CSV table of C-alpha atoms and ligand atoms in Angstrom, one decimal:
chain,number,residue,atom,x,y,z
A,1,MET,CA,87.7,73.9,98.1
A,2,ILE,CA,90.1,72.9,100.8
A,3,PHE,CA,89.1,74.4,104.1
A,4,ARG,CA,90.7,73.7,107.3
A,5,GLN,CA,90.6,75.2,110.7
A,6,LEU,CA,93.4,74.5,112.5
A,7,PHE,CA,94.0,75.6,116.7
A,8,ASP,CA,96.2,76.1,119.0
A,9,SER,CA,94.9,75.4,122.5
A,10,VAL,CA,98.0,77.5,124.5
A,11,SER,CA,96.8,80.4,122.7
A,12,GLY,CA,93.9,80.1,121.9
A,13,THR,CA,94.4,80.6,118.3
A,14,TYR,CA,93.0,80.0,114.8
A,15,SER,CA,94.5,79.0,111.7
A,16,TYR,CA,93.3,78.3,108.0
A,17,LEU,CA,94.3,76.5,105.7
A,18,LEU,CA,92.5,76.9,101.9
A,19,ALA,CA,93.1,75.8,98.5
A,20,SER,CA,91.0,75.0,96.2
A,21,ARG,CA,92.0,72.0,94.8
A,22,PRO,CA,94.2,68.7,96.2
A,23,GLY,CA,97.3,69.2,94.7
A,24,GLY,CA,97.2,73.2,94.4
A,25,GLU,CA,98.4,76.2,95.7
A,26,ALA,CA,97.6,76.9,99.4
A,27,LEU,CA,97.5,80.0,101.6
A,28,ILE,CA,97.6,79.9,105.7
A,29,LEU,CA,95.8,82.9,107.7
A,30,ASP,CA,97.5,83.8,111.5
A,31,PRO,CA,99.9,80.7,111.7
A,32,VAL,CA,101.5,80.2,115.0
A,33,LEU,CA,105.3,79.0,114.8
A,34,GLU,CA,104.6,76.2,117.4
A,35,LYS,CA,102.1,74.8,114.8
A,36,VAL,CA,104.2,74.9,111.9
A,37,ASP,CA,104.9,71.0,112.2
A,38,ARG,CA,101.7,70.1,111.7
A,39,TYR,CA,101.3,72.3,109.2
A,40,CYS,CA,104.0,71.0,106.7
A,41,LYS,CA,102.6,67.4,107.6
A,42,LEU,CA,98.8,67.9,106.9
A,43,LEU,CA,100.2,70.1,103.8
A,44,GLN,CA,102.2,67.2,102.4
A,45,GLU,CA,99.2,64.7,102.8
A,46,LEU,CA,96.9,66.9,101.3
A,47,ASP,CA,99.4,67.3,98.6
A,48,LEU,CA,99.1,70.9,99.2
A,49,LYS,CA,102.2,73.8,98.0
A,50,LEU,CA,102.0,76.4,100.7
A,51,VAL,CA,102.3,79.7,98.6
A,52,LYS,CA,101.0,82.2,101.0
A,53,ALA,CA,101.1,83.1,104.7
A,54,VAL,CA,99.1,85.6,106.0
A,55,ASP,CA,99.1,87.5,109.2
A,56,THR,CA,95.9,89.4,110.2
A,57,HIS,CA,97.8,91.3,112.9
A,58,LEU,CA,100.6,91.5,114.4
A,59,HIS,CA,100.1,89.2,117.7
A,60,ALA,CA,100.4,89.7,121.6
A,61,ASP,CA,99.7,86.4,122.5
A,62,HIS,CA,101.8,84.0,120.1
A,63,VAL,CA,104.7,84.1,117.8
A,64,THR,CA,104.1,84.0,114.4
A,65,GLY,CA,104.2,81.0,111.9
A,66,LEU,CA,105.5,83.1,109.3
A,67,GLY,CA,109.2,83.2,109.0
A,68,GLU,CA,109.3,79.0,109.7
A,69,LEU,CA,106.7,78.7,107.2
A,70,ARG,CA,109.2,81.0,104.8
A,71,ASP,CA,111.7,79.1,105.8
A,72,ARG,CA,110.3,76.0,104.8
A,73,THR,CA,108.4,76.4,101.8
A,74,GLN,CA,109.8,79.6,100.5
A,75,CYS,CA,106.2,80.6,100.7
A,76,ILE,CA,105.1,84.3,100.4
A,77,THR,CA,104.4,86.4,103.6
A,78,ILE,CA,101.2,88.9,103.7
A,79,MET,CA,100.9,92.0,106.3
A,80,GLY,CA,99.2,95.2,106.2
A,81,GLU,CA,100.6,98.4,105.3
A,82,GLN,CA,100.9,99.5,108.9
A,83,SER,CA,102.6,97.0,110.2
A,84,LYS,CA,105.6,97.1,112.5
A,85,ALA,CA,107.1,93.4,111.3
A,86,ASP,CA,110.5,94.4,109.8
A,87,VAL,CA,109.9,92.9,106.3
A,88,VAL,CA,107.6,90.9,104.6
A,89,SER,CA,106.7,89.7,101.3
A,90,MET,CA,103.9,91.7,100.8
A,91,ARG,CA,102.1,94.3,102.4
A,92,VAL,CA,98.7,94.9,101.7
A,93,ALA,CA,95.7,97.5,101.7
A,94,ASP,CA,92.2,98.2,102.1
A,95,GLY,CA,90.9,96.8,98.6
A,96,ASP,CA,93.8,94.9,97.7
A,97,LYS,CA,93.1,91.5,97.1
A,98,VAL,CA,95.6,88.2,97.5
A,99,THR,CA,95.2,85.4,95.7
A,100,ILE,CA,96.3,81.5,94.6
A,101,GLU,CA,95.2,79.3,92.4
A,102,GLY,CA,91.4,79.4,92.4
A,103,LEU,CA,91.0,81.5,95.4
A,104,SER,CA,90.9,84.9,95.8
A,105,LEU,CA,90.2,87.1,99.4
A,106,ASP,CA,89.8,90.8,100.0
A,107,ALA,CA,91.5,93.0,102.1
A,108,ILE,CA,89.5,94.7,104.8
A,109,TYR,CA,90.7,97.4,106.5
A,110,THR,CA,89.8,96.9,110.1
A,111,PRO,CA,91.9,98.7,112.9
A,112,GLY,CA,91.0,98.9,116.4
A,113,HIS,CA,92.3,95.8,118.1
A,114,THR,CA,95.5,97.4,116.6
A,115,ASP,CA,96.4,100.0,113.8
A,116,ASP,CA,97.4,97.0,111.2
A,117,SER,CA,94.1,94.7,112.0
A,118,TYR,CA,93.0,93.6,108.5
A,119,SER,CA,90.2,91.1,107.9
A,120,TYR,CA,89.5,89.1,105.2
A,121,LEU,CA,86.4,88.2,102.6
A,122,MET,CA,85.9,85.0,100.5
A,123,GLY,CA,83.2,84.3,98.9
A,124,ASP,CA,80.3,83.5,101.8
A,125,ARG,CA,82.8,83.7,104.7
A,126,VAL,CA,84.9,86.6,106.2
A,127,PHE,CA,88.2,85.6,108.8
A,128,THR,CA,88.0,88.5,111.2
A,129,GLY,CA,91.3,88.4,113.0
A,130,ASP,CA,90.8,90.3,116.6
A,131,THR,CA,88.5,92.4,115.1
A,132,LEU,CA,85.2,90.6,115.6
A,133,LEU,CA,85.4,87.7,117.6
A,134,ILE,CA,83.0,85.1,118.3
A,135,ARG,CA,80.3,87.0,121.4
A,136,GLY,CA,82.9,89.8,121.5
A,137,THR,CA,86.1,92.4,120.4
A,138,GLY,CA,89.7,92.0,120.0
A,139,ARG,CA,91.2,94.1,123.7
A,140,THR,CA,91.7,97.9,122.3
A,141,ASP,CA,94.3,98.7,124.8
A,142,PHE,CA,98.1,98.1,123.0
A,143,GLN,CA,99.6,98.3,120.2
A,144,ASN,CA,97.8,101.7,118.9
A,145,GLY,CA,94.5,100.3,119.7
A,146,SER,CA,91.3,102.3,119.4
A,147,ALA,CA,88.3,101.2,120.4
A,148,ARG,CA,86.7,104.1,118.3
A,149,ALA,CA,88.5,103.1,115.0
A,150,GLN,CA,87.2,99.6,116.4
A,151,PHE,CA,83.5,100.4,115.9
A,152,ASP,CA,83.9,102.4,112.9
A,153,SER,CA,85.7,98.9,111.7
A,154,ILE,CA,82.8,96.6,113.1
A,155,PHE,CA,80.0,98.4,112.5
A,156,ASN,CA,80.5,100.7,109.2
A,157,ARG,CA,82.8,97.5,107.6
A,158,LEU,CA,82.2,94.1,108.9
A,159,LEU,CA,78.3,94.5,110.2
A,160,LYS,CA,77.7,95.6,106.6
A,161,LEU,CA,78.4,92.6,105.0
A,162,PRO,CA,75.3,90.2,104.3
A,163,GLU,CA,74.0,88.8,107.1
A,164,GLU,CA,74.7,85.2,106.3
A,165,THR,CA,78.6,85.8,105.8
A,166,LEU,CA,80.2,83.2,107.8
A,167,VAL,CA,82.5,85.0,111.1
A,168,PHE,CA,85.7,83.1,111.1
A,169,PRO,CA,87.7,84.7,113.9
A,170,ALA,CA,91.8,84.2,114.9
A,171,HIS,CA,90.8,83.6,118.5
A,172,ASP,CA,88.8,81.5,120.4
A,173,TYR,CA,88.8,81.1,124.4
A,174,LYS,CA,84.7,79.4,124.8
A,175,GLY,CA,85.2,76.5,122.5
A,176,ASP,CA,82.9,78.4,119.6
A,177,THR,CA,84.3,78.0,115.9
A,178,VAL,CA,81.9,79.7,113.6
A,179,SER,CA,79.7,81.9,113.8
A,180,THR,CA,77.6,84.4,111.6
A,181,ILE,CA,77.5,88.2,111.1
A,182,GLY,CA,73.7,88.6,111.9
A,183,GLU,CA,74.2,86.3,114.5
A,184,GLU,CA,77.4,88.9,116.3
A,185,LYS,CA,74.7,91.6,115.0
A,186,ARG,CA,72.0,90.3,117.2
A,187,HIS,CA,73.7,88.8,120.1
A,188,ASN,CA,77.4,89.8,120.3
A,189,PRO,CA,76.6,91.4,123.9
A,190,ARG,CA,79.8,93.8,122.8
A,191,LEU,CA,77.7,94.9,119.9
A,192,GLN,CA,74.3,96.4,121.9
A,193,VAL,CA,75.9,99.9,122.2
A,194,LYS,CA,73.4,102.8,121.8
A,195,SER,CA,76.4,104.7,120.4
A,196,ILE,CA,80.3,104.6,119.8
A,197,ASP,CA,80.7,106.8,123.3
A,198,GLU,CA,79.0,104.1,125.0
A,199,TYR,CA,81.7,101.9,123.0
A,200,VAL,CA,84.5,103.1,124.1
A,201,GLU,CA,83.7,103.5,127.8
A,202,LEU,CA,82.9,99.5,127.6
A,203,MET,CA,86.3,98.7,126.3
A,204,GLY,CA,87.9,101.5,128.1
A,205,ASN,CA,86.9,99.5,131.3
A,206,LEU,CA,87.6,95.9,130.8
A,207,ASN,CA,90.6,95.8,132.5
A,208,LEU,CA,92.3,92.6,131.4
A,209,PRO,CA,95.5,91.8,132.4
A,210,ASN,CA,98.2,92.1,129.2
A,211,PRO,CA,99.1,88.7,127.6
A,212,LYS,CA,101.2,86.3,129.7
A,213,LEU,CA,104.3,86.5,127.0
A,214,MET,CA,103.7,89.9,125.4
A,215,ASP,CA,107.0,91.5,126.1
A,216,VAL,CA,108.7,88.7,124.3
A,217,VAL,CA,105.9,87.6,121.4
A,218,ILE,CA,106.1,91.3,119.9
A,219,PRO,CA,109.7,92.0,119.3
A,220,ALA,CA,109.4,88.5,117.9
A,221,ASN,CA,107.4,89.5,115.6
A,222,MET,CA,108.5,92.3,114.4
A,223,HIS,CA,111.4,90.8,113.3
A,224,VAL,CA,109.7,88.2,111.0
A,225,GLY,CA,112.2,89.1,107.9
A,226,LEU,CA,114.4,87.2,106.3
A,227,HIS,CA,118.0,87.3,107.0
A,228,GLN,CA,120.0,88.9,104.3
A,229,GLU,CA,123.4,89.8,104.7
A,230,GLU,CA,124.2,86.3,103.1
A,231,LEU,CA,124.1,87.3,100.4
A,232,ALA,CA,125.3,91.0,100.7
A,233,ARG,CA,128.8,89.0,101.7
A,234,GLN,CA,128.0,86.6,98.6
A,235,GLY,CA,128.4,89.7,96.5
A,236,ARG,CA,124.8,89.0,95.3
A,237,SER,CA,122.7,92.0,96.5
A,238,LEU,CA,122.5,95.5,95.3
A,239,ASN,CA,121.5,98.5,97.0
A,240,ALA,CA,119.0,100.7,95.8
A,241,ARG,CA,121.9,103.2,94.9
A,242,GLU,CA,124.2,100.8,92.9
A,243,ALA,CA,120.8,99.0,91.2
A,244,ILE,CA,119.7,102.9,90.2
A,245,GLU,CA,123.4,103.1,88.6
A,246,SER,CA,122.4,99.7,86.8
A,247,LEU,CA,119.5,101.1,85.1
A,248,GLY,CA,119.8,100.6,81.1
A,249,ARG,CA,123.0,98.4,81.5
A,250,THR,CA,123.2,95.8,78.7
A,251,ASP,CA,125.5,93.2,81.1
A,252,VAL,CA,122.2,93.2,83.3
A,253,LEU,CA,118.6,91.9,83.1
A,254,LEU,CA,116.7,93.2,85.9
A,255,VAL,CA,113.6,90.4,86.3
A,256,ASP,CA,109.9,91.3,88.4
A,257,LEU,CA,109.0,89.5,90.9
A,258,ARG,CA,105.9,90.7,92.3
A,259,GLU,CA,102.4,90.3,90.6
A,260,SER,CA,100.5,92.0,88.4
A,261,GLY,CA,98.4,94.0,91.0
A,262,GLU,CA,101.5,95.1,92.6
A,263,ARG,CA,103.2,96.1,89.5
A,264,THR,CA,100.0,98.2,88.4
A,265,LYS,CA,99.7,99.9,91.7
A,266,HIS,CA,103.3,100.8,92.9
A,267,GLY,CA,104.7,100.6,89.1
A,268,THR,CA,108.1,98.9,87.6
A,269,LEU,CA,111.5,99.6,86.7
A,270,SER,CA,112.5,100.1,82.9
A,271,GLY,CA,113.4,97.3,81.3
A,272,ALA,CA,112.6,94.8,83.5
A,273,LEU,CA,111.2,91.5,82.5
A,274,HIS,CA,108.2,89.9,84.7
A,275,ALA,CA,108.5,86.6,85.8
A,276,PRO,CA,105.8,86.4,89.1
A,277,TYR,CA,108.0,85.2,92.7
A,278,PRO,CA,105.4,81.4,92.2
A,279,SER,CA,106.7,80.4,88.8
A,280,ILE,CA,110.2,80.7,89.9
A,281,GLY,CA,110.6,76.8,89.8
A,282,GLU,CA,109.4,76.7,86.9
A,283,ASN,CA,111.1,79.1,85.0
A,284,LEU,CA,114.8,78.5,86.4
A,285,LYS,CA,114.5,74.8,85.2
A,286,PRO,CA,116.1,74.0,82.3
A,287,GLY,CA,113.9,75.0,79.4
A,288,GLY,CA,112.6,77.0,81.8
A,289,MET,CA,112.3,81.2,80.9
A,290,LEU,CA,114.5,82.6,82.6
A,291,ARG,CA,117.1,80.0,82.2
A,292,GLU,CA,116.7,80.6,78.5
A,293,VAL,CA,117.3,83.8,78.9
A,294,ALA,CA,120.5,84.4,80.6
A,295,ALA,CA,121.4,81.5,78.3
A,296,ALA,CA,120.7,83.4,75.3
A,297,THR,CA,121.9,87.1,76.4
A,298,GLY,CA,124.7,86.0,79.0
A,299,ARG,CA,123.8,88.7,81.1
A,300,ARG,CA,123.6,88.7,85.0
A,301,ILE,CA,120.0,88.5,85.9
A,302,VAL,CA,119.3,91.0,88.7
A,303,PHE,CA,115.9,90.1,90.8
A,304,PHE,CA,113.5,92.3,92.3
A,305,CYS,CA,110.3,92.4,94.1
A,306,ALA,CA,108.5,94.5,96.9
A,307,PHE,CA,110.6,94.8,99.8
A,308,GLY,CA,113.6,92.3,98.8
A,309,GLU,CA,112.5,89.2,100.4
A,310,ARG,CA,110.9,87.2,97.4
A,311,SER,CA,114.3,88.4,95.2
A,312,ALA,CA,116.9,87.3,98.1
A,313,MET,CA,114.8,83.6,97.9
A,314,ALA,CA,114.7,84.1,94.4
A,315,VAL,CA,118.4,84.0,94.1
A,316,LYS,CA,118.8,81.6,96.3
A,317,ALA,CA,116.4,79.3,94.3
A,318,ALA,CA,118.6,80.3,91.3
A,319,GLY,CA,121.9,78.7,93.1
A,320,GLU,CA,120.6,75.7,93.5
A,321,ALA,CA,119.9,75.5,90.6
A,322,GLY,CA,122.9,76.1,88.7
A,323,LEU,CA,122.3,79.6,88.0
A,324,ALA,CA,125.2,81.1,90.1
A,325,ASN,CA,125.7,84.8,88.4
A,326,THR,CA,122.5,86.2,89.6
A,327,ALA,CA,122.1,88.7,91.9
A,328,HIS,CA,119.1,90.6,93.8
A,329,ILE,CA,118.0,94.5,94.9
A,330,ALA,CA,118.2,94.8,98.8
A,331,GLY,CA,114.8,96.4,100.1
A,332,GLY,CA,112.8,96.0,96.8
A,333,ILE,CA,111.2,98.7,95.1
A,334,ASP,CA,110.2,100.0,97.7
A,335,ALA,CA,114.6,101.3,98.6
A,336,TRP,CA,114.1,102.1,95.2
A,337,LYS,CA,111.8,104.5,95.6
A,338,LYS,CA,112.7,105.9,98.5
A,339,ALA,CA,116.3,106.1,96.9
A,340,GLY,CA,114.7,108.2,94.1
A,341,GLY,CA,115.1,105.6,91.8
A,342,PRO,CA,112.7,106.1,88.4
A,343,VAL,CA,109.9,103.8,88.0
A,344,GLN,CA,107.4,103.7,84.9
A,345,HIS,CA,103.4,103.3,85.5
A,346,GLY,CA,101.2,102.0,82.9
B,401,FE2,FE1,95.4,90.0,118.2
């Protein structure tokens, strides 16, 4: 396994680059905007293809690298379903898996620091975001934070993991890099409380100053989605209502770019072909599946995904591959459902 802990000294943020092998797919956790050049260089040096960028929660102290990494590498962006970010490619809930080639992370909903905080468990290690820090815990005094929820997340979720589980947080300000669940249980001063009320009182008396750039950073992180107006101007975007009306038309071929797990959980559209987004390059090449189907049927490919971001990137990729007659469903199956479109399960 390739495992890199990367540090941004300005915000004290740890980002993590994960991959199962050189030459394979990679995932990055909590990337920082100012460090994107460095990540891209490292990806190139290690011969890795970034396919997923995940934020554990909406950060208040640094601008996320999610949008910039998506624009540069066409990777999928991921946050929790509770996040106030405008658009990410994929949203996870408690118990969902985030997978790349050879690696799987379990999403654990751990609210408290914010109401969109997730931890990710991968085998012998857990990425705790700002929920559990080394000898500390994330503040709970803004972004719908809740000391009560955090106590539950820490004591009833994270501390229930095996004691030897390695703890990799999203921040450290003292120079620590890794801990274990057992070590934090015994030595984290915030966790030496006798009751939830004692914890709530402790967190309520921290009196921390707000992060310096919070008023700039939070709005920036909420507007991380891909700008899609250009596709609409080019007539390559169907809104949900137009898409619903096109259902069953013989000159349209719906292509579902989501992963199997998303299709099972959220349903799919009648007659849609399944072509997961990570393989879009392969599928659009001469001889590739989508290219062949488009040529053989003469139908217009209409891509869709969860929220419209992967499909917008697919339309662009198709254009670059010489397949001009494609479009996507703006807002994805989420918008489709909200407009009352029929969805198939099973
Ligand atoms: Fe945070």
